[in-house]
Amino acid sequence: MISVDVATHIVQSHLLLLPEVSSGLLDSHGKVLRESLLADRDFPPFNRVMMDGIAIRYETFASGIRVFPVEETLAAGGEAVSLTNPGHCIEVMTGAVLPEGTDTVIRYEDLEFGREETPPVVKIVMDRVKHGQNVHWQGSDHLSGSVLIEKGVKIGAPEIGVAASIGKTNIQVSSQPRVAVVSTGDEIVQVNETPLRHQIRSSNGEVLVVSLREMGIFPDRFHIGDSEAAVNQMISELLKQYEVIILSGGVSKGKFDFIPDALEKQGVVKHFHQVAQRPGKPFWFGVKGENERIVFALPGNPVSTFVNFVRYVKPWLERSLGLPAAMPMYATLAEPIFFGPELTFFLQVKIEAGEDGHLFAVPVKANGSGDHGSLLYGNGFLELPPERSEFLPGENYPLWLYRSLTGMASGEMM
Amino acid sequence: MISVDVATHIVQSHLLLLPEVSSGLLDSHGKVLRESLLADRDFPPFNRVMMDGIAIRYETFASGIRVFPVEETLAAGGEAVSLTNPGHCIEVMTGAVLPEGTDTVIRYEDLEFGREETPPVVKIVMDRVKHGQNVHWQGSDHLSGSVLIEKGVKIGAPEIGVAASIGKTNIQVSSQPRVAVVSTGDEIVQVNETPLRHQIRSSNGEVLVVSLREMGIFPDRFHIGDSEAAVNQMISELLKQYEVIILSGGVSKGKFDFIPDALEKQGVVKHFHQVAQRPGKPFWFGVKGENERIVFALPGNPVSTFVNFVRYVKPWLERSLGLPAAMPMYATLAEPIFFGPELTFFLQVKIEAGEDGHLFAVPVKANGSGDHGSLLYGNGFLELPPERSEFLPGENYPLWLYRSLTGMASGEMM
């Protein structure tokens, strides 16, 4: 039996190297960027007017002049114009190109218009005008050719905005791995079937599928019963087609747990079987070839399957997709916890965000790893180390969130 | 001009009432549950063995007996069996039905097998055995008919697991509203076009589209130029087809900003135009009929558009979909900030999760609301109230996250 830290290290030492593919702009959202995005022109690309108002030459204002005849009006999207007389102004709209010969913009709120005159005149009714104000100067954000976004980030809404502005209709992103999600066991019937008394419906497989979909990965779904021949046959087929196989169930010490044997028979090298943790101890991890096939065989109790996915599989997938190693968050334990065994304890918690900016971890009443209902009432696991038995309120421990704090829709937090 | 609080109140007073629709189980992930989910049987549905080992009658153990002949072996998924002799045991696997006549399970680790004997016998090699141990008793989690999940929650992975286990192949969820995302302005060209010097490419529309997709809403995308006739024509068409119209640009005080007029001409009642905030002040909000059409006309600078979406549109959509009002999170300001105007200031921040469970808000260098690049470097807005100008490190303010803390892929946080 190995520690959580050693298990993490072993898993993270076997990353997939996923090739890059071209994705349409909007569809690249949520994927991992594999090319650096460069500015194709200066940003802003011209001296950009930032307020509706007038553009003047500051020198004229500084000499004491306050009334300016309006030469013309320039909308955003209008071709650049020039001021012909330094004592005049040009009316400009937000987003317009600052006219040649002007350097300062005064907003409407600080002006009085005399539009009935010919040409119309405008009076500046405030004295504090700064040279260059309300102008977003060409290249002041980014110069043409500079790197806007380095590769290796997850593409969110802000990245989409930047990519759009530089004309990236297609973006190089990490391809998704081919993943098989496999539930096991004769006691499992499918969701649309009516179980006999000694059977239960599949649910772990469904939880794994949607958890992967949250990451933008669309796995295929399989089930195998407890016949040794069927297990061998299925494992052999899956290894041909899928880079990642995630099994739930069939890895404890039971007489009908053929999975580890079948995997090893097919050339999947076992790297560990048990991890010193609760829940989720009988976690089996193996690799075939030079990281060509990766197999996570997770124990079948719902909370065991889920905590292993959140703690090991998801961070491994993130790194395989090209993201940097994630740093843990921490939360403050809100109630005393006693846990005797010398195992890392993944405590089910609900994170409450205090008005003092603190994250408090309130333990969720969990009825053993067989009650998947308990996952409903929390949003994370607090990782309590094996060296201790008593954990006190106010102490801080690593937190593995399985719902984002903002995504939590229970009404109790945002 | 109204305050942020009043604007929030007005927006939230005009919720859409979206009808419910039936969704396939896996596709319901991320949607809002509109029916309560009930246990269709007891959970667990039978006395469930929680460890691989043997099932015995506790009374026999208590009388001092340690060696038990094995009557048979029962796998998970095997039909229930009965112990015929109270001095014997049945070998059982995790997930099996506890045999009739037994009440306690001893795990393999505490047993020694003598399998060569006929019948095989097993010896219990530990003294601390508790009556009923390693059995997950029928109905101990939930009784048949009890409510497992109340309606009005966002369906995440745990909810999918519970729904699967009660056989819900289809689930009632909130339907998505019909949303139009409309960029405006002659200065905008499409992403696949090459802008002239005075033009820029569209990006706000793309940011709004993917931000809505994050919520499971797939909007249609439009653009209108600065001709008054085109604006009127487009607004009229959109109001026929879309329940929600989100415009960016065209609502400041510029001479070519026809949008507010066009909306009012088509019967959209203006509820407010300006909000006392920076960025994003010229935000226009209107409603047609009895909350039949809702129009958010957002100022066109990238950060202005985005902060209004995050602060007003998204929480409004969440409530319209049937989620309870979100409570804000808070974070602790990490650096001093001076902001003079009597406006609510949405400070761009990057949240750093400390090892003490604290969320620190580090200001992001932002170059005015025209630099959408600054959104890349942060993950939220800290809402600083208008009554003050100086904001000190250590003070706590409401936080509007636009990337989940876990979704942040910059490598600096998880």
Coordinates of C-alpha atoms in Angstrom, one line a residue, chain B residues 46-327:
Chain B
F46 CA -31.3 -4.4 0.7
N47 CA -28.9 -5.1 3.5
R48 CA -25.7 -4.5 1.5
V49 CA -22.4 -6.2 2.3
M50 CA -19.7 -3.4 2.5
M51 CA -16.5 -5.6 2.5
D52 CA -15.3 -8.7 0.9
G53 CA -15.2 -11.4 3.6
I54 CA -17.7 -13.6 5.5
A55 CA -21.2 -13.1 6.8
I56 CA -21.9 -14.6 10.3
R57 CA -24.5 -14.5 13.0
Y58 CA -23.0 -12.3 15.7
E59 CA -24.4 -14.3 18.5
T60 CA -22.2 -17.3 17.5
F61 CA -19.1 -15.1 17.6
A62 CA -20.1 -13.7 20.9
S63 CA -20.4 -17.2 22.3
G64 CA -16.7 -17.6 21.7
I65 CA -16.7 -19.5 18.4
R66 CA -13.9 -18.5 16.0
V67 CA -13.9 -21.2 13.3
F68 CA -16.7 -21.3 10.8
P69 CA -17.4 -23.8 8.0
V70 CA -18.2 -21.9 4.8
E71 CA -21.6 -22.9 3.4
E72 CA -21.3 -21.1 0.1
T73 CA -19.9 -18.0 -1.7
L74 CA -22.2 -15.1 -2.7
A75 CA -21.1 -12.6 -5.3
A76 CA -22.5 -9.1 -5.7
G77 CA -25.4 -9.5 -8.1
G78 CA -26.1 -13.0 -6.9
E79 CA -29.6 -13.8 -5.7
A80 CA -30.1 -13.6 -1.9
V81 CA -29.3 -16.8 0.0
S82 CA -29.8 -18.0 3.6
L83 CA -27.5 -19.4 6.2
T84 CA -28.8 -22.9 7.1
N85 CA -26.7 -23.4 10.2
P86 CA -26.1 -20.6 12.7
G87 CA -22.6 -21.9 13.4
H88 CA -21.5 -21.6 9.8
C89 CA -20.7 -18.6 7.6
I90 CA -21.2 -17.5 4.0
E91 CA -18.4 -16.0 2.0
V92 CA -19.7 -12.7 0.6
M93 CA -18.5 -10.0 -1.8
T94 CA -18.9 -6.3 -1.5
G95 CA -22.3 -5.3 -2.9
A96 CA -23.9 -8.7 -2.2
V97 CA -27.2 -9.1 -0.3
L98 CA -26.4 -9.9 3.3
P99 CA -27.6 -13.6 3.7
E100 CA -30.8 -14.3 5.6
G101 CA -29.7 -15.5 9.1
T102 CA -26.5 -13.4 9.3
D103 CA -26.1 -9.9 10.7
T104 CA -22.3 -9.2 10.7
V105 CA -19.5 -9.1 8.1
I106 CA -15.8 -9.9 8.8
R107 CA -13.4 -8.7 6.2
Y108 CA -10.7 -10.9 4.6
E109 CA -7.9 -9.0 6.4
D110 CA -9.2 -10.4 9.7
L111 CA -9.6 -14.0 8.5
E112 CA -7.5 -17.1 7.9
F113 CA -8.8 -19.6 5.3
G114 CA -8.4 -23.4 5.4
R115 CA -9.6 -23.9 1.9
E116 CA -8.2 -27.4 1.5
E117 CA -10.8 -28.8 4.1
T118 CA -14.2 -30.0 3.0
P119 CA -16.3 -28.0 3.5
P120 CA -13.7 -25.2 3.7
V121 CA -13.4 -23.4 7.1
V122 CA -12.4 -20.0 8.0
K123 CA -10.9 -18.6 11.3
I124 CA -11.6 -15.2 12.6
V125 CA -8.2 -13.8 13.8
M126 CA -9.3 -10.6 15.5
D127 CA -11.3 -10.1 18.7
R128 CA -12.9 -6.7 18.1
V129 CA -16.0 -7.5 16.1
K130 CA -19.1 -5.3 16.4
H131 CA -22.6 -6.5 15.9
G132 CA -23.8 -5.4 12.5
Q133 CA -20.4 -4.2 11.2
N134 CA -19.7 -3.8 7.5
V135 CA -23.3 -3.9 6.6
H136 CA -25.0 -1.0 4.9
W137 CA -28.6 -1.5 6.2
Q138 CA -31.6 -1.4 3.9
G139 CA -33.2 2.1 3.9
S140 CA -30.5 3.6 6.2
D141 CA -29.7 6.3 3.6
H142 CA -33.2 7.0 2.3
L143 CA -36.6 5.3 2.5
S144 CA -38.6 4.6 -0.6
G145 CA -40.6 7.7 -1.5
S146 CA -38.5 10.2 0.3
V147 CA -37.2 13.3 -1.5
L148 CA -33.6 12.9 -2.6
I149 CA -33.2 16.2 -4.5
E150 CA -35.6 19.1 -4.3
K151 CA -36.3 21.0 -7.6
G152 CA -34.5 24.2 -8.3
V153 CA -30.9 23.0 -8.2
K154 CA -28.3 23.0 -10.9
I155 CA -27.7 19.4 -12.0
G156 CA -24.1 18.4 -11.5
A157 CA -22.3 15.1 -11.4
P158 CA -23.7 14.0 -8.0
E159 CA -27.2 14.8 -9.1
I160 CA -26.7 12.7 -12.3
G161 CA -25.6 9.8 -10.0
V162 CA -28.7 10.0 -7.9
A163 CA -31.0 10.4 -10.9
A164 CA -29.4 7.3 -12.6
S165 CA -29.8 5.2 -9.5
I166 CA -33.6 5.9 -9.4
G167 CA -33.9 5.1 -13.1
K168 CA -34.6 8.6 -14.4
T169 CA -33.7 8.3 -18.1
N170 CA -35.5 11.6 -18.6
I171 CA -35.6 14.6 -16.3
Q172 CA -37.7 17.8 -16.3
V173 CA -35.5 20.8 -16.5
S174 CA -35.8 24.5 -17.3
S175 CA -35.8 25.3 -21.0
Q176 CA -33.2 27.7 -22.3
P177 CA -34.4 31.1 -23.3
R178 CA -34.0 32.3 -26.9
V179 CA -31.2 34.8 -26.8
A180 CA -29.9 37.2 -29.4
V181 CA -26.3 38.6 -29.0
V182 CA -26.0 41.7 -31.1
S183 CA -22.8 43.7 -31.7
T184 CA -23.2 47.2 -33.1
G185 CA -21.2 49.9 -34.8
D186 CA -19.7 50.7 -38.2
E187 CA -16.2 50.4 -36.8
I188 CA -16.6 46.6 -36.3
V189 CA -15.7 44.0 -38.9
Q190 CA -16.2 40.3 -38.5
V191 CA -13.5 38.0 -37.1
N192 CA -12.7 36.6 -40.6
E193 CA -12.3 40.0 -42.2
T194 CA -9.2 42.3 -42.4
P195 CA -10.0 45.6 -40.7
L196 CA -9.1 48.9 -42.3
R197 CA -7.0 51.2 -40.2
H198 CA -10.0 52.8 -38.5
Q199 CA -11.8 49.5 -37.9
I200 CA -11.5 46.8 -35.3
R201 CA -12.6 43.2 -35.4
S202 CA -15.7 42.0 -33.4
S203 CA -14.8 40.5 -30.1
N204 CA -17.5 41.5 -27.6
G205 CA -20.1 39.4 -29.4
E206 CA -17.9 36.3 -29.3
V207 CA -17.2 36.8 -25.6
L208 CA -20.9 37.1 -24.8
V209 CA -21.7 34.0 -26.9
V210 CA -19.2 31.8 -25.1
S211 CA -20.1 33.2 -21.7
L212 CA -23.7 32.2 -22.4
R213 CA -22.6 28.8 -23.7
E214 CA -20.8 28.3 -20.3
M215 CA -24.4 28.5 -18.9
G216 CA -25.7 26.0 -21.4
I217 CA -27.4 28.7 -23.5
F218 CA -26.7 28.8 -27.2
P219 CA -27.5 32.3 -28.5
D220 CA -27.9 33.5 -32.1
R221 CA -25.4 36.1 -33.2
F222 CA -26.2 39.4 -35.1
H223 CA -24.4 42.6 -36.0
I224 CA -25.9 46.0 -36.9
G225 CA -24.2 49.0 -38.3
D226 CA -24.8 52.7 -37.5
S227 CA -27.6 53.5 -39.9
E228 CA -30.8 54.5 -38.1
A229 CA -33.0 52.5 -40.6
A230 CA -30.9 49.4 -40.1
V231 CA -31.1 49.6 -36.4
N232 CA -34.9 50.0 -36.4
Q233 CA -35.3 47.2 -38.8
M234 CA -33.1 44.8 -36.9
I235 CA -34.5 45.6 -33.5
S236 CA -38.0 45.0 -34.8
E237 CA -37.1 41.6 -36.2
L238 CA -35.2 40.5 -33.1
L239 CA -38.1 41.5 -30.8
K240 CA -40.4 39.1 -32.7
Q241 CA -38.1 36.1 -32.2
Y242 CA -36.0 36.4 -29.1
E243 CA -37.0 36.6 -25.4
V244 CA -33.6 38.1 -24.5
I245 CA -31.6 40.6 -26.5
I246 CA -28.1 41.5 -25.4
L247 CA -26.5 44.3 -27.3
S248 CA -23.0 45.6 -27.0
G249 CA -22.3 49.2 -28.1
G250 CA -24.5 52.0 -29.3
V251 CA -25.7 53.2 -25.9
S252 CA -23.4 56.0 -25.0
K253 CA -24.2 59.7 -25.6
G254 CA -22.7 59.7 -29.1
K255 CA -24.6 61.2 -32.1
F256 CA -24.8 57.9 -33.8
D257 CA -26.1 55.9 -31.0
F258 CA -29.6 55.1 -32.2
I259 CA -30.2 52.0 -30.1
P260 CA -32.1 53.4 -27.1
D261 CA -34.5 55.4 -29.4
A262 CA -35.1 52.4 -31.6
L263 CA -35.9 50.2 -28.6
E264 CA -38.3 52.6 -27.2
K265 CA -40.0 53.1 -30.6
Q266 CA -40.6 49.3 -30.7
G267 CA -42.3 49.4 -27.3
V268 CA -39.4 48.4 -25.1
V269 CA -39.9 50.4 -21.9
K270 CA -36.7 51.8 -20.6
H271 CA -36.1 51.0 -16.9
F272 CA -32.8 52.7 -16.6
H273 CA -30.0 54.0 -18.8
Q274 CA -27.0 54.9 -16.7
V275 CA -25.6 53.1 -13.6
A276 CA -23.3 54.8 -11.2
Q277 CA -20.4 52.5 -11.8
R278 CA -17.1 52.2 -13.6
P279 CA -16.6 50.6 -15.9
G280 CA -19.9 50.1 -17.7
K281 CA -21.8 53.3 -16.8
P282 CA -24.0 53.7 -20.0
F283 CA -25.8 50.4 -19.4
W284 CA -29.4 50.5 -20.7
F285 CA -32.1 48.1 -19.5
G286 CA -35.6 47.8 -20.9
V287 CA -38.6 45.4 -20.9
K288 CA -41.4 44.9 -23.4
G289 CA -44.8 43.6 -22.2
E290 CA -45.2 41.6 -19.0
N291 CA -41.5 40.6 -19.0
E292 CA -42.0 39.1 -22.4
R293 CA -38.9 40.6 -23.9
I294 CA -35.9 41.7 -21.9
V295 CA -33.2 43.9 -23.4
F296 CA -29.8 44.5 -22.0
A297 CA -28.0 47.2 -24.0
L298 CA -24.4 47.2 -22.7
P299 CA -21.7 49.8 -23.4
G300 CA -19.3 48.6 -26.0
N301 CA -15.9 48.8 -24.4
P302 CA -14.8 45.2 -23.8
V303 CA -14.4 45.4 -20.1
S304 CA -17.6 47.4 -19.8
T305 CA -19.6 44.8 -21.7
F306 CA -18.1 42.0 -19.7
V307 CA -18.5 43.4 -16.2
N308 CA -22.2 44.1 -16.9
F309 CA -22.7 40.6 -18.2
V310 CA -21.0 39.1 -15.1
R311 CA -22.7 41.4 -12.6
Y312 CA -26.2 41.7 -14.0
V313 CA -27.0 39.5 -16.9
K314 CA -25.6 36.2 -15.6
P315 CA -27.3 36.4 -12.1
W316 CA -30.5 37.4 -13.8
L317 CA -30.3 34.4 -16.2
E318 CA -29.6 32.0 -13.3
R319 CA -32.7 33.2 -11.5
S320 CA -34.8 33.1 -14.7
L321 CA -33.7 29.5 -15.1
G322 CA -35.1 28.7 -11.6
L323 CA -32.0 28.9 -9.4
P324 CA -32.2 30.7 -6.1
A325 CA -30.6 34.2 -5.7
A326 CA -26.9 33.8 -5.5
M327 CA -25.1 35.0 -2.4

